[in-house]
Short mmCIF file of C-alpha atoms in Angstrom, two decimals:
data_model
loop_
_atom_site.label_atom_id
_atom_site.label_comp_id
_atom_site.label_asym_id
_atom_site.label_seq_id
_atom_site.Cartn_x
_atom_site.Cartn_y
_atom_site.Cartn_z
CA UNK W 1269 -5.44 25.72 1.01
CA UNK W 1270 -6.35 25.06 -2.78
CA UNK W 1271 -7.20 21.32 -3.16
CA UNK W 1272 -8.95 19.78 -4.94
CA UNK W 1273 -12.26 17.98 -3.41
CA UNK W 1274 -11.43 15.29 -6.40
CA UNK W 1275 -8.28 15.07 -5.42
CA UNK W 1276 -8.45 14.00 -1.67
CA UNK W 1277 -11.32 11.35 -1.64
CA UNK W 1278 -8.93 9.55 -4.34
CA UNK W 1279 -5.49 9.50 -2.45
CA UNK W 1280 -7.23 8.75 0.96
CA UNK W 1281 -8.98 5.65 -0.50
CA UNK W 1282 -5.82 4.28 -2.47
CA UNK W 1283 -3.69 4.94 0.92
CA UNK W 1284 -6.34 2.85 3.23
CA UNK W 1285 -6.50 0.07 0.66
CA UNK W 1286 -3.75 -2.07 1.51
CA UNK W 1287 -1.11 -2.59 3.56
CA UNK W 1288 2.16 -1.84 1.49
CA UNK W 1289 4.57 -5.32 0.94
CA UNK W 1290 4.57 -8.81 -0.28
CA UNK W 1291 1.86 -11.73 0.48
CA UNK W 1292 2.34 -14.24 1.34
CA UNK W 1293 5.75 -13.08 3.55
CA UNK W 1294 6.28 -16.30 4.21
CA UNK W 1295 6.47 -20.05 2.89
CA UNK W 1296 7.48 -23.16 4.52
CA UNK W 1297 6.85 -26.85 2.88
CA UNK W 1298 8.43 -30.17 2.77
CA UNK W 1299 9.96 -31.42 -0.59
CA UNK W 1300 11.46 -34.24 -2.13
CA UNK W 1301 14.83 -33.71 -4.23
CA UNK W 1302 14.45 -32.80 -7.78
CA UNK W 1303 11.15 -31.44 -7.30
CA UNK W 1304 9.59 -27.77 -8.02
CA UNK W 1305 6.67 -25.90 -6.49
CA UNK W 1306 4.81 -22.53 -7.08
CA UNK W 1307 3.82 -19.74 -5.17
CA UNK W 1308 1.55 -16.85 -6.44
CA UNK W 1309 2.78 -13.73 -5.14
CA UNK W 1310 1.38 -9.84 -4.80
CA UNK W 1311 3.17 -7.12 -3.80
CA UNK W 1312 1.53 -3.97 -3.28
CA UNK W 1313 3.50 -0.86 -3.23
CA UNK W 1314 3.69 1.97 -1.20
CA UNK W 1315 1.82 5.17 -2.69
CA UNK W 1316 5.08 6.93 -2.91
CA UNK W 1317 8.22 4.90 -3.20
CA UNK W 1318 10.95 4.15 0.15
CA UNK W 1319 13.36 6.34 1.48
CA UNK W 1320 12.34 9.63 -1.12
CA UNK W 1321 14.71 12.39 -1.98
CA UNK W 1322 12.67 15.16 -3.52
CA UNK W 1323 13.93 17.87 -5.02
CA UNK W 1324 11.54 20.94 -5.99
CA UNK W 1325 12.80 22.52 -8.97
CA UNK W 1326 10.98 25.84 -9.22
CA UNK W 1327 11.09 28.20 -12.25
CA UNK W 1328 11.60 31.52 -10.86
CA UNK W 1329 11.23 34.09 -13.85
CA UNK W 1330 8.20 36.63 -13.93
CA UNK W 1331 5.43 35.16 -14.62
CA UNK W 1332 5.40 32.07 -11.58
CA UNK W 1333 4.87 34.40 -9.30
CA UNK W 1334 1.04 32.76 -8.40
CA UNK W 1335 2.89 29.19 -8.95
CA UNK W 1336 5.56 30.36 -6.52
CA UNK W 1337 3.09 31.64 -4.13
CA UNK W 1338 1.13 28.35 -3.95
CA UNK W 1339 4.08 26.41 -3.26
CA UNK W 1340 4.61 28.78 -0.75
CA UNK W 1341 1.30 28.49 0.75
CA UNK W 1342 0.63 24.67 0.68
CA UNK W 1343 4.29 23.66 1.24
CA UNK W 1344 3.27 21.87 4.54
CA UNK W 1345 0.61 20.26 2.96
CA UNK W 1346 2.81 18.75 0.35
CA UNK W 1347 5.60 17.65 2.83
CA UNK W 1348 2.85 15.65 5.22
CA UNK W 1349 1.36 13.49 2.16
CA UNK W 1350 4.61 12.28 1.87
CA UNK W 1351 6.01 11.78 5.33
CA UNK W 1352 2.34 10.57 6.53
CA UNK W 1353 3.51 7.51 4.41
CA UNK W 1354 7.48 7.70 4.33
CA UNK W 1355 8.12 9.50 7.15
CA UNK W 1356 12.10 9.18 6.25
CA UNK W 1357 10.98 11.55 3.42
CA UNK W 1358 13.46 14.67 2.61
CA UNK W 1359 13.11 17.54 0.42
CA UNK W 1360 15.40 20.19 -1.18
CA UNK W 1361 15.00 23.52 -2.93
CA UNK W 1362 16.45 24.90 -6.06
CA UNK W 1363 15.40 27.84 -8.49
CA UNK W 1364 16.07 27.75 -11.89
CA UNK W 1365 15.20 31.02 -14.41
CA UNK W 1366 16.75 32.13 -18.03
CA UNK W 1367 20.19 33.23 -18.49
CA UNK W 1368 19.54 34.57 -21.34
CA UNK W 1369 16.92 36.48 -20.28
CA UNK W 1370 18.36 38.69 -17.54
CA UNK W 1371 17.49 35.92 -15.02
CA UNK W 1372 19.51 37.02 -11.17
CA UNK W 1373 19.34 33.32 -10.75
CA UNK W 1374 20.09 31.16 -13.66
CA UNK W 1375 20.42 28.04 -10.98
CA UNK W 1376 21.07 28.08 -7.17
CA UNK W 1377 20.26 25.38 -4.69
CA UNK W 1378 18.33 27.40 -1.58
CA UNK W 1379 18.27 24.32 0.20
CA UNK W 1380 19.64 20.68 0.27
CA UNK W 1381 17.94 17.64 1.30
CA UNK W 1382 16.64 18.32 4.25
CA UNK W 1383 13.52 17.22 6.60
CA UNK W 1384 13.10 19.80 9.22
CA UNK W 1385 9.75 21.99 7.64
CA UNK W 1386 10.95 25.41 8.77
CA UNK W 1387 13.90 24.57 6.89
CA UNK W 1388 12.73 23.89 3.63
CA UNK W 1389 9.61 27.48 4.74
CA UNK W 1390 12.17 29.41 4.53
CA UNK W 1391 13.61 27.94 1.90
CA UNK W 1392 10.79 28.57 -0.15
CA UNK W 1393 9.89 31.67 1.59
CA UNK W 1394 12.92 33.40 -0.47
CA UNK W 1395 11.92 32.48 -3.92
CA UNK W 1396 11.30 35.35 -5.95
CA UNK W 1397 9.76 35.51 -9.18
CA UNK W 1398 11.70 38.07 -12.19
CA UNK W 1399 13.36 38.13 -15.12
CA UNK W 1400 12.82 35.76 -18.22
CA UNK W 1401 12.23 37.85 -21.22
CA UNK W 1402 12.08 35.20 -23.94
CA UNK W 1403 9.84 32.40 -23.81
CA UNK W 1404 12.46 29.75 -23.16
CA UNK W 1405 13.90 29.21 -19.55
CA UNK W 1406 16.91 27.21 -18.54
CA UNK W 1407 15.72 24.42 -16.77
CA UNK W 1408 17.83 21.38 -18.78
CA UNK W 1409 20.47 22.89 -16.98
CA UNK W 1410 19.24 22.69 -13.80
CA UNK W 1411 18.36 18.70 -14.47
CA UNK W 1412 21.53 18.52 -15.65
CA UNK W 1413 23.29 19.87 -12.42
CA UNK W 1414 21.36 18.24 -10.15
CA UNK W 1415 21.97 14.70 -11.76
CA UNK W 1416 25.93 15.49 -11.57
CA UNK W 1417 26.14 16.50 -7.78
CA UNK W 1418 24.41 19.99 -7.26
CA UNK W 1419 22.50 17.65 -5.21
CA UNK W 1420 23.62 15.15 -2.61
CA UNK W 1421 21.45 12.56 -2.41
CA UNK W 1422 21.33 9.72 -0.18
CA UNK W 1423 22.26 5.81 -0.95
CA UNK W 1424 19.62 3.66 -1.92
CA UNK W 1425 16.76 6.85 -1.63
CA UNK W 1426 13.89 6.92 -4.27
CA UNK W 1427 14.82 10.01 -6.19
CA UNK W 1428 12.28 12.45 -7.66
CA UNK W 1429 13.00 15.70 -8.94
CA UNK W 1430 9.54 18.44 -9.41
CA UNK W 1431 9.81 20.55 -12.07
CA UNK W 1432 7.45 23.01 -12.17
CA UNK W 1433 7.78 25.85 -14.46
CA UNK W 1434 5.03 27.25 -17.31
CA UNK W 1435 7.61 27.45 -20.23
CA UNK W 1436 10.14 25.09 -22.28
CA UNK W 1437 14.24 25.02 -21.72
CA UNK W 1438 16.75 26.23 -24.22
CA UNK W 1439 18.58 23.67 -26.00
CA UNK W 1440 21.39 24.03 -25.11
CA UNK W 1441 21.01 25.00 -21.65
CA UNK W 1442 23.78 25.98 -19.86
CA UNK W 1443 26.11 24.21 -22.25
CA UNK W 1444 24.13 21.12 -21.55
CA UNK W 1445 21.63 19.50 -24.41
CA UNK W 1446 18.47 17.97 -23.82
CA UNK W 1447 20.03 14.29 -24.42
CA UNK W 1448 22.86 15.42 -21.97
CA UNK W 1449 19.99 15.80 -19.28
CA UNK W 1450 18.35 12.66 -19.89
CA UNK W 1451 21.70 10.91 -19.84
CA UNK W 1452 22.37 12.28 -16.67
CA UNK W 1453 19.11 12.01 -14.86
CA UNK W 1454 18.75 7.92 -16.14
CA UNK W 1455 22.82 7.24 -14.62
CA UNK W 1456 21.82 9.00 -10.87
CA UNK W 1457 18.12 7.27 -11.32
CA UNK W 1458 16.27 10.16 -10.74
CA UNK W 1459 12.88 10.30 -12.11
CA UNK W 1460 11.32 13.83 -12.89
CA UNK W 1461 7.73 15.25 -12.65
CA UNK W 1462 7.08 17.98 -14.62
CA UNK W 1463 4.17 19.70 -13.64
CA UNK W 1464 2.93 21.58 -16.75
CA UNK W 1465 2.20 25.59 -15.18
CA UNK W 1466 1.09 27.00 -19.14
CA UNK W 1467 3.85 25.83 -22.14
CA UNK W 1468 6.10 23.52 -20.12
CA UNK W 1469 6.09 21.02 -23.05
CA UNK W 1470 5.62 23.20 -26.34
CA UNK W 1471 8.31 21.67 -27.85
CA UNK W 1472 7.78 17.98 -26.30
CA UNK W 1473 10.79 18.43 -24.04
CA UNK W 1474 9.08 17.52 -20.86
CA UNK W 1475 7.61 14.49 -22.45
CA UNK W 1476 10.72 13.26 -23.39
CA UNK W 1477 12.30 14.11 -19.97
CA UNK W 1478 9.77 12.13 -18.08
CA UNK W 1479 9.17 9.60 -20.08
CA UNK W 1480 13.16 8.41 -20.49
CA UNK W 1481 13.14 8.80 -16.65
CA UNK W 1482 9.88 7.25 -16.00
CA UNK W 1483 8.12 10.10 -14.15
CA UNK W 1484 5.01 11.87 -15.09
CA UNK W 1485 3.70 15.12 -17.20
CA UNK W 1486 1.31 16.30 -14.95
CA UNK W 1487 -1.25 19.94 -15.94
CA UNK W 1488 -1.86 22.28 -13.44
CA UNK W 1489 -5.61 21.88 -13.56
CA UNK W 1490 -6.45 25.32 -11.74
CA UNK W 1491 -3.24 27.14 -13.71
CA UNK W 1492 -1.14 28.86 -11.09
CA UNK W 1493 -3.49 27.95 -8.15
CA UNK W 1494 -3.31 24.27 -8.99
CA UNK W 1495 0.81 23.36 -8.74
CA UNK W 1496 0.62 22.04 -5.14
CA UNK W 1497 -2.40 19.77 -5.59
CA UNK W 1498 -0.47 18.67 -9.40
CA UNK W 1499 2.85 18.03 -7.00
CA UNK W 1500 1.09 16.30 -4.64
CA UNK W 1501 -0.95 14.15 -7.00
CA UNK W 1502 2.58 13.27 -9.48
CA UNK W 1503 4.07 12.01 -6.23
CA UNK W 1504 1.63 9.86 -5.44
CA UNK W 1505 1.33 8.27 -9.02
CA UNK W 1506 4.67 7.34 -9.96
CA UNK W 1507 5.32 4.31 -12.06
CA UNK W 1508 7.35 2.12 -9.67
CA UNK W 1509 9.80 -0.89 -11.31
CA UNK W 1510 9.52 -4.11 -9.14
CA UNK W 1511 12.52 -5.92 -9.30
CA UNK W 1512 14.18 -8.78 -6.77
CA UNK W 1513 17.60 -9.70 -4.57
CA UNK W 1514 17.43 -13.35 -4.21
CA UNK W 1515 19.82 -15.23 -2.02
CA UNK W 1516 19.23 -19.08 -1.30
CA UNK W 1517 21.39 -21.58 -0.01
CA UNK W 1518 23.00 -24.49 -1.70
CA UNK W 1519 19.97 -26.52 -3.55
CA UNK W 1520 17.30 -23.68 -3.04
CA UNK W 1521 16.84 -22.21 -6.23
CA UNK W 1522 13.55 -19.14 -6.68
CA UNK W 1523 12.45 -17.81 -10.68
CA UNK W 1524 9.95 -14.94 -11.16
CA UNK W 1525 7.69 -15.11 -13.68
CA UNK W 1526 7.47 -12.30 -14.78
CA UNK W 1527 10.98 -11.11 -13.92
CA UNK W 1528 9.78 -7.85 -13.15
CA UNK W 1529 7.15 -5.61 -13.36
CA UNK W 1530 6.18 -1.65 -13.73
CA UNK W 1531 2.85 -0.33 -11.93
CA UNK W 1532 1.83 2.65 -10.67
CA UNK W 1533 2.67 3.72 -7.22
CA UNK W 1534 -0.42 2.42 -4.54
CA UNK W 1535 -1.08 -0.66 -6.59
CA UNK W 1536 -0.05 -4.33 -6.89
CA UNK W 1537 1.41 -6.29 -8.98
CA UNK W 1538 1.53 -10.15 -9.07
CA UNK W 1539 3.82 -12.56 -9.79
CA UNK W 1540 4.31 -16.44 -9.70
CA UNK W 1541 7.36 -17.67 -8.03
CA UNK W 1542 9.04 -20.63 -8.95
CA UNK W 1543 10.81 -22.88 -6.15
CA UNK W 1544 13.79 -25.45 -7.68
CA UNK W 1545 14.82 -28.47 -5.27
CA UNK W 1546 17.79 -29.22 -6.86
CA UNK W 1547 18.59 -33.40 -6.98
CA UNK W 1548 21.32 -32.63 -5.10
CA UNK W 1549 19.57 -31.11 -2.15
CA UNK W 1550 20.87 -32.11 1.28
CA UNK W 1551 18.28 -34.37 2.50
CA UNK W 1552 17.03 -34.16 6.20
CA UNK W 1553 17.88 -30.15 6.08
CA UNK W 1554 16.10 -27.05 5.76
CA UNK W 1555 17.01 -24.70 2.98
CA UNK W 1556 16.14 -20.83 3.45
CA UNK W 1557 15.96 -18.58 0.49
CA UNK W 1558 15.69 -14.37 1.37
CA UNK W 1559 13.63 -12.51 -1.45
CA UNK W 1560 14.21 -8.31 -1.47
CA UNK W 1561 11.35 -7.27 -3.75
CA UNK W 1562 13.35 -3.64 -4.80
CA UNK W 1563 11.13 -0.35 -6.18
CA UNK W 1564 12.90 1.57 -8.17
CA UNK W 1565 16.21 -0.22 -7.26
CA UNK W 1566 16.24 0.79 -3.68
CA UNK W 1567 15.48 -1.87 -0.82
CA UNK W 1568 11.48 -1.47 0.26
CA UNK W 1569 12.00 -2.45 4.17
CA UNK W 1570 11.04 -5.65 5.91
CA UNK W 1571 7.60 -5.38 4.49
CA UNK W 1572 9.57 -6.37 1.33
CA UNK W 1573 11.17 -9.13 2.50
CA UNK W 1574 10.01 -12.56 1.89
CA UNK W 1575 11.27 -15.80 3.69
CA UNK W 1576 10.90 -19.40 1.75
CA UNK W 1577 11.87 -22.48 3.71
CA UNK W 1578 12.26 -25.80 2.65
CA UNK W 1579 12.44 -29.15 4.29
CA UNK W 1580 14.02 -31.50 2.05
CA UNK W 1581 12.55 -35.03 2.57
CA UNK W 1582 14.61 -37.74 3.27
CA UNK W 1583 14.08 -40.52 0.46
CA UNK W 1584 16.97 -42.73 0.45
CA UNK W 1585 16.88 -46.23 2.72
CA UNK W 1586 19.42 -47.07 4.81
CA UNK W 1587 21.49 -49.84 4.34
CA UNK W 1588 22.09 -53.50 6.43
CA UNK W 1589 24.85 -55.59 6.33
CA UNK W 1590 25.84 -58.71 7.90
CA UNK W 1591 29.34 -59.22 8.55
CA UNK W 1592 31.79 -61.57 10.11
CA UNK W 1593 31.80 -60.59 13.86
CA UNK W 1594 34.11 -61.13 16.77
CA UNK W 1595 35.01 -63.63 19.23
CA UNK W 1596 33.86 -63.38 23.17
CA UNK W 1597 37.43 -62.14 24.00
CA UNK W 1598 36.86 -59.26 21.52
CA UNK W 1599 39.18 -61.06 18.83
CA UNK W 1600 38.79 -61.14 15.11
CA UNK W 1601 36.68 -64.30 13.97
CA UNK W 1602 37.13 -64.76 10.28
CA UNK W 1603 35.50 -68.20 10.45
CA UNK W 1604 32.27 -67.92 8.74
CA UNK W 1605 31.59 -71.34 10.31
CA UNK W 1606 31.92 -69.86 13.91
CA UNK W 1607 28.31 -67.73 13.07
CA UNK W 1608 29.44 -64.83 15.28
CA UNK W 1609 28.08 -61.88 13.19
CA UNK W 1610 27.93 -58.21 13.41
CA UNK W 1611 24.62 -56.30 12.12
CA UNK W 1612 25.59 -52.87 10.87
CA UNK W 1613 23.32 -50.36 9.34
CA UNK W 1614 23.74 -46.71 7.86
CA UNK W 1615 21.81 -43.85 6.53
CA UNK W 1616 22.42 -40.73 5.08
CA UNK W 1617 20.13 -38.55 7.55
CA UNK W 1618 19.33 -40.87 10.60
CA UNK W 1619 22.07 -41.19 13.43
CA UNK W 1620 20.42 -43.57 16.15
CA UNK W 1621 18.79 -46.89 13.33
CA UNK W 1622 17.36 -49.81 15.54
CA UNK W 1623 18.02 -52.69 13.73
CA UNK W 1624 15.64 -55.80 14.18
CA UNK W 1625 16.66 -59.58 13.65
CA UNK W 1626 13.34 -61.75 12.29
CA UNK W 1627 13.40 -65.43 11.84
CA UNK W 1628 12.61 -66.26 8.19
CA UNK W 1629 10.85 -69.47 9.43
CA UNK W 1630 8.33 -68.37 12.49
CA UNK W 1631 8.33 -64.84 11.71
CA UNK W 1632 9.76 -63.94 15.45
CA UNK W 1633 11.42 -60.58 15.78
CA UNK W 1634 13.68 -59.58 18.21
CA UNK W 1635 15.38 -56.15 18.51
CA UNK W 1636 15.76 -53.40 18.10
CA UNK W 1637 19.44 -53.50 18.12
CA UNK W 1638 22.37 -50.74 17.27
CA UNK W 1639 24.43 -50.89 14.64
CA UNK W 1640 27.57 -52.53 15.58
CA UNK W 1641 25.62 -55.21 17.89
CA UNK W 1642 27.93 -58.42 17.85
CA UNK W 1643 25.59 -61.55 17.87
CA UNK W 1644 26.79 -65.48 18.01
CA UNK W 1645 23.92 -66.72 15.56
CA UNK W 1646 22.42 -70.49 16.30
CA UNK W 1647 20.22 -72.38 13.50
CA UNK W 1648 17.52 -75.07 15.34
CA UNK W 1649 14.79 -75.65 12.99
CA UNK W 1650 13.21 -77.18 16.15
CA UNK W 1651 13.93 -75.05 18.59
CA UNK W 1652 11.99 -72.08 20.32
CA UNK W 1653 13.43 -68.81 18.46
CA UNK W 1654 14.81 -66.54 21.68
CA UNK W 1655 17.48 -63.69 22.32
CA UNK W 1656 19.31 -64.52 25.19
CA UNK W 1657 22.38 -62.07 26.56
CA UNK W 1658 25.61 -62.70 25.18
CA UNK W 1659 29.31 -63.62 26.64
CA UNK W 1660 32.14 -61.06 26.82
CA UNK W 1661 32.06 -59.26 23.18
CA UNK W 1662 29.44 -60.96 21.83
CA UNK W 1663 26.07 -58.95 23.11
CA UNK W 1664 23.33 -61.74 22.08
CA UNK W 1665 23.15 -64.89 21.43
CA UNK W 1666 20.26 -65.93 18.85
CA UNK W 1667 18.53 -68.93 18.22
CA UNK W 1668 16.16 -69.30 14.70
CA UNK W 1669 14.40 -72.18 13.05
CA UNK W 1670 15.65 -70.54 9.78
CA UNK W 1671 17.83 -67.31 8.63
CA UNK W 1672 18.37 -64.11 10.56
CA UNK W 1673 16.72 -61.53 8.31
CA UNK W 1674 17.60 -58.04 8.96
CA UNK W 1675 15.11 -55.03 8.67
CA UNK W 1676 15.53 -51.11 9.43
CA UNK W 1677 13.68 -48.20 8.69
CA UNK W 1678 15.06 -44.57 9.21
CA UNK W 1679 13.45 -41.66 10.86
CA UNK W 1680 11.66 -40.50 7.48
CA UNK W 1681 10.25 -44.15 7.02
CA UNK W 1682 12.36 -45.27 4.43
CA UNK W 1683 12.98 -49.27 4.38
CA UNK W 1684 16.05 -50.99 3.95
CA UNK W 1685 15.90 -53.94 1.96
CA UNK W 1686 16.32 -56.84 4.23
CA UNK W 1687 19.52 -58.79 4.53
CA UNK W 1688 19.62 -62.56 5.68
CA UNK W 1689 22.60 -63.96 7.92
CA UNK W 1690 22.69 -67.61 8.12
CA UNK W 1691 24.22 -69.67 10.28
CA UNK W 1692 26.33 -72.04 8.83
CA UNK W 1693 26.89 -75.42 9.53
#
């Protein structure tokens, strides 16, 4: 097994240093309308991106045979980095050489996306290494075929395609341009890592390849001996765009600053998150919003997920009113003179208000009362303020030195402002 002892100590650290996702996962608070609120987020992501689709795209022509029988070797070993952290991980095969170079296999997939590891053995088992008499191979073609269906790759998956060959493409390849590949390879989202065997990028092809699909140029530091550990290093240091799915309800509204963000796989980045109460927020309710932080455009799992909540306060005051009430039989009493009253009171949140009935003179308060309480209202500025029960439709009779002032308060504490009923003479 050729690894690298700097290799290991440096992907085992950066795999036990955090726990991939977003902190905090969850907020809850209590707002007013109209108000807005900050959270500081970090999400640190995974040291190779969710749900991966790799494709190994191996140059087959004469002179990777050691390259082809390192891959061969340390297959295994490549396949458990990956799975030991996305163990939905699959893999294909596919050999690339030079058509015009009396390449057997110009292009051939040898094996689909697949996870079983005998499978993909085998697979690699059969690669063969001939052919290729001029310098430059044909592997813009193969980009170009697997970005237009040579490869089936699943929804949503994190696609990655390892090219590892020691030469540059023709240009045209296959009938297919350089620009044609890059084209193709940003529209399916597939990222490639080039790992550099001897002249991969002469020309600057591979740079430009990588860097339009935001993937790596990575050197095999040990030449033929050194692909696996460059595979298994460019996997685990792929740039990784953070972007977000927000859905919030009616009044809930969430802002990133920044929008989004590129790091490098196995690291965080940070954001601050904006929370908008709208005015208009339904007071007395809870509003949810659902963040998805995405990498690379493809869902990251619950760990990705974060929940805000928000209680809306209830800030308005009810409101009292005093109006003409109803006779003991239950009949209309449009007398203002008569004093039979009815206290009402209503809120936008609170159901169940208790109204209570102070006299404006001695400061005695009697209640609490529901709204809709029919009273028959007596003014004695020398008698003893009481409540006594009512007759028929009338629930209480009241006596006061002066007014009948009304006062409520919700659940949330808000006041109403006080309304006097006077009995008239």
């Amino acid at each position: 097994m050729r690894w690298s002892t700097a290799l290991i100590p440096a992907l085992v650290g950066r795999a036990l240093a955090t726990t991939p996702g977003v902190s905090p996962a969850s907020v809850s608070q209590s707002q007013n309308p109209g108000t807005t609120f900050n959270i500081q987020k970090t999400v640190d992501t995974p040291e190779i991106p969710p749900t991966p689709d790799i494709v190994l795209l191996v140059d087959n022509t004469g002179s990777m045979f050691g390259a082809i029988s390192d891959i061969r070797t340390n297959l295994k070993t490549v396949i458990s980095s990956v799975t030991s952290s996305q163990p939905t991980a699959e893999f294909a095969v596919v050999e690339f050489g030079d058509a015009q170079g009396g390449s057997t296999v110009p292009f051939r997939v040898d094996q689909g996306l697949a996870s079983d590891v005998t499978v993909l053995q085998n697979a690699v088992n059969g690669l063969t290494a001939s052919g290729g008499g001029d310098l430059p191979e044909d592997w813009i073609n193969a980009l170009y075929q697997i970005a237009t269906g040579a490869i089936s790759f699943r929804s949503g998956s994190s696609r990655v395609v390892v090219l590892v060959s020691d030469a540059p493409s023709h240009n045209p390849s296959g009938g297919h341009t350089l620009d044609d590949a890059i084209t193709a390879l940003e529209t399916a989202n597939i990222r490639v890592i080039a790992v550099n065997v001897g002249g991969i990028d002469t020309n600057g092809q591979a740079t430009s390849v990588t860097s339009a699909t935001g993937g790596s140029l990575i050197p095999a530091g040990n030449g033929a001996s050194g692909v696996t550990d460059a595979i298994t290093s460019g996997l685990h240091d792929l740039p990784v765009d953070i972007t977000t799915s927000i859905s919030c309800g009616a009044g809930l509204s969430v802002s990133f600053s920044p929008a989004d963000s590129k790091v490098q796989s196995g690291t965080a980045a940070t954001f601050t998150e904006t929370v908008n109460v709208a005015s208009t927020a339904a007071q007395g309710t809870t509003i949810d919003c659902s963040v998805s932080f995405l990498l690379n455009g493809a869902p990251g799992g619950d760990a990705f997920i974060q929940q805000v909540a928000v209680s809306v306060n209830d800030i308005t005051p009810p409101t009292l009113s005093c109006q003409h009430g109803v006779n003991p039989d239950g009949s209309p009493n449009p007398n203002t003179n008569a004093n039979f009253w009815t206290l009402g009171a209503t809120d936008n949140v609170s159901k169940n208000l208790k109204i209570y009935v102070v006299d404006t003179v001695s400061g005695v308060k009697f209640g609490p009362y529901p709204s809709g309480t029919n009273i028959k209202l007596v003014q004695a500025p020398g008698a003893t303020p009481k409540a006594v029960p009512g007759q028929g439709a009338v629930n209480w009779q009241i006596t006061v030195k002066g007014c009948a002032q009304l006062i409520v308060s919700d659940d949330a504490g808000n006041n109403a402002t006080p309304v006097n009923c006077c009995a008239r003479p």
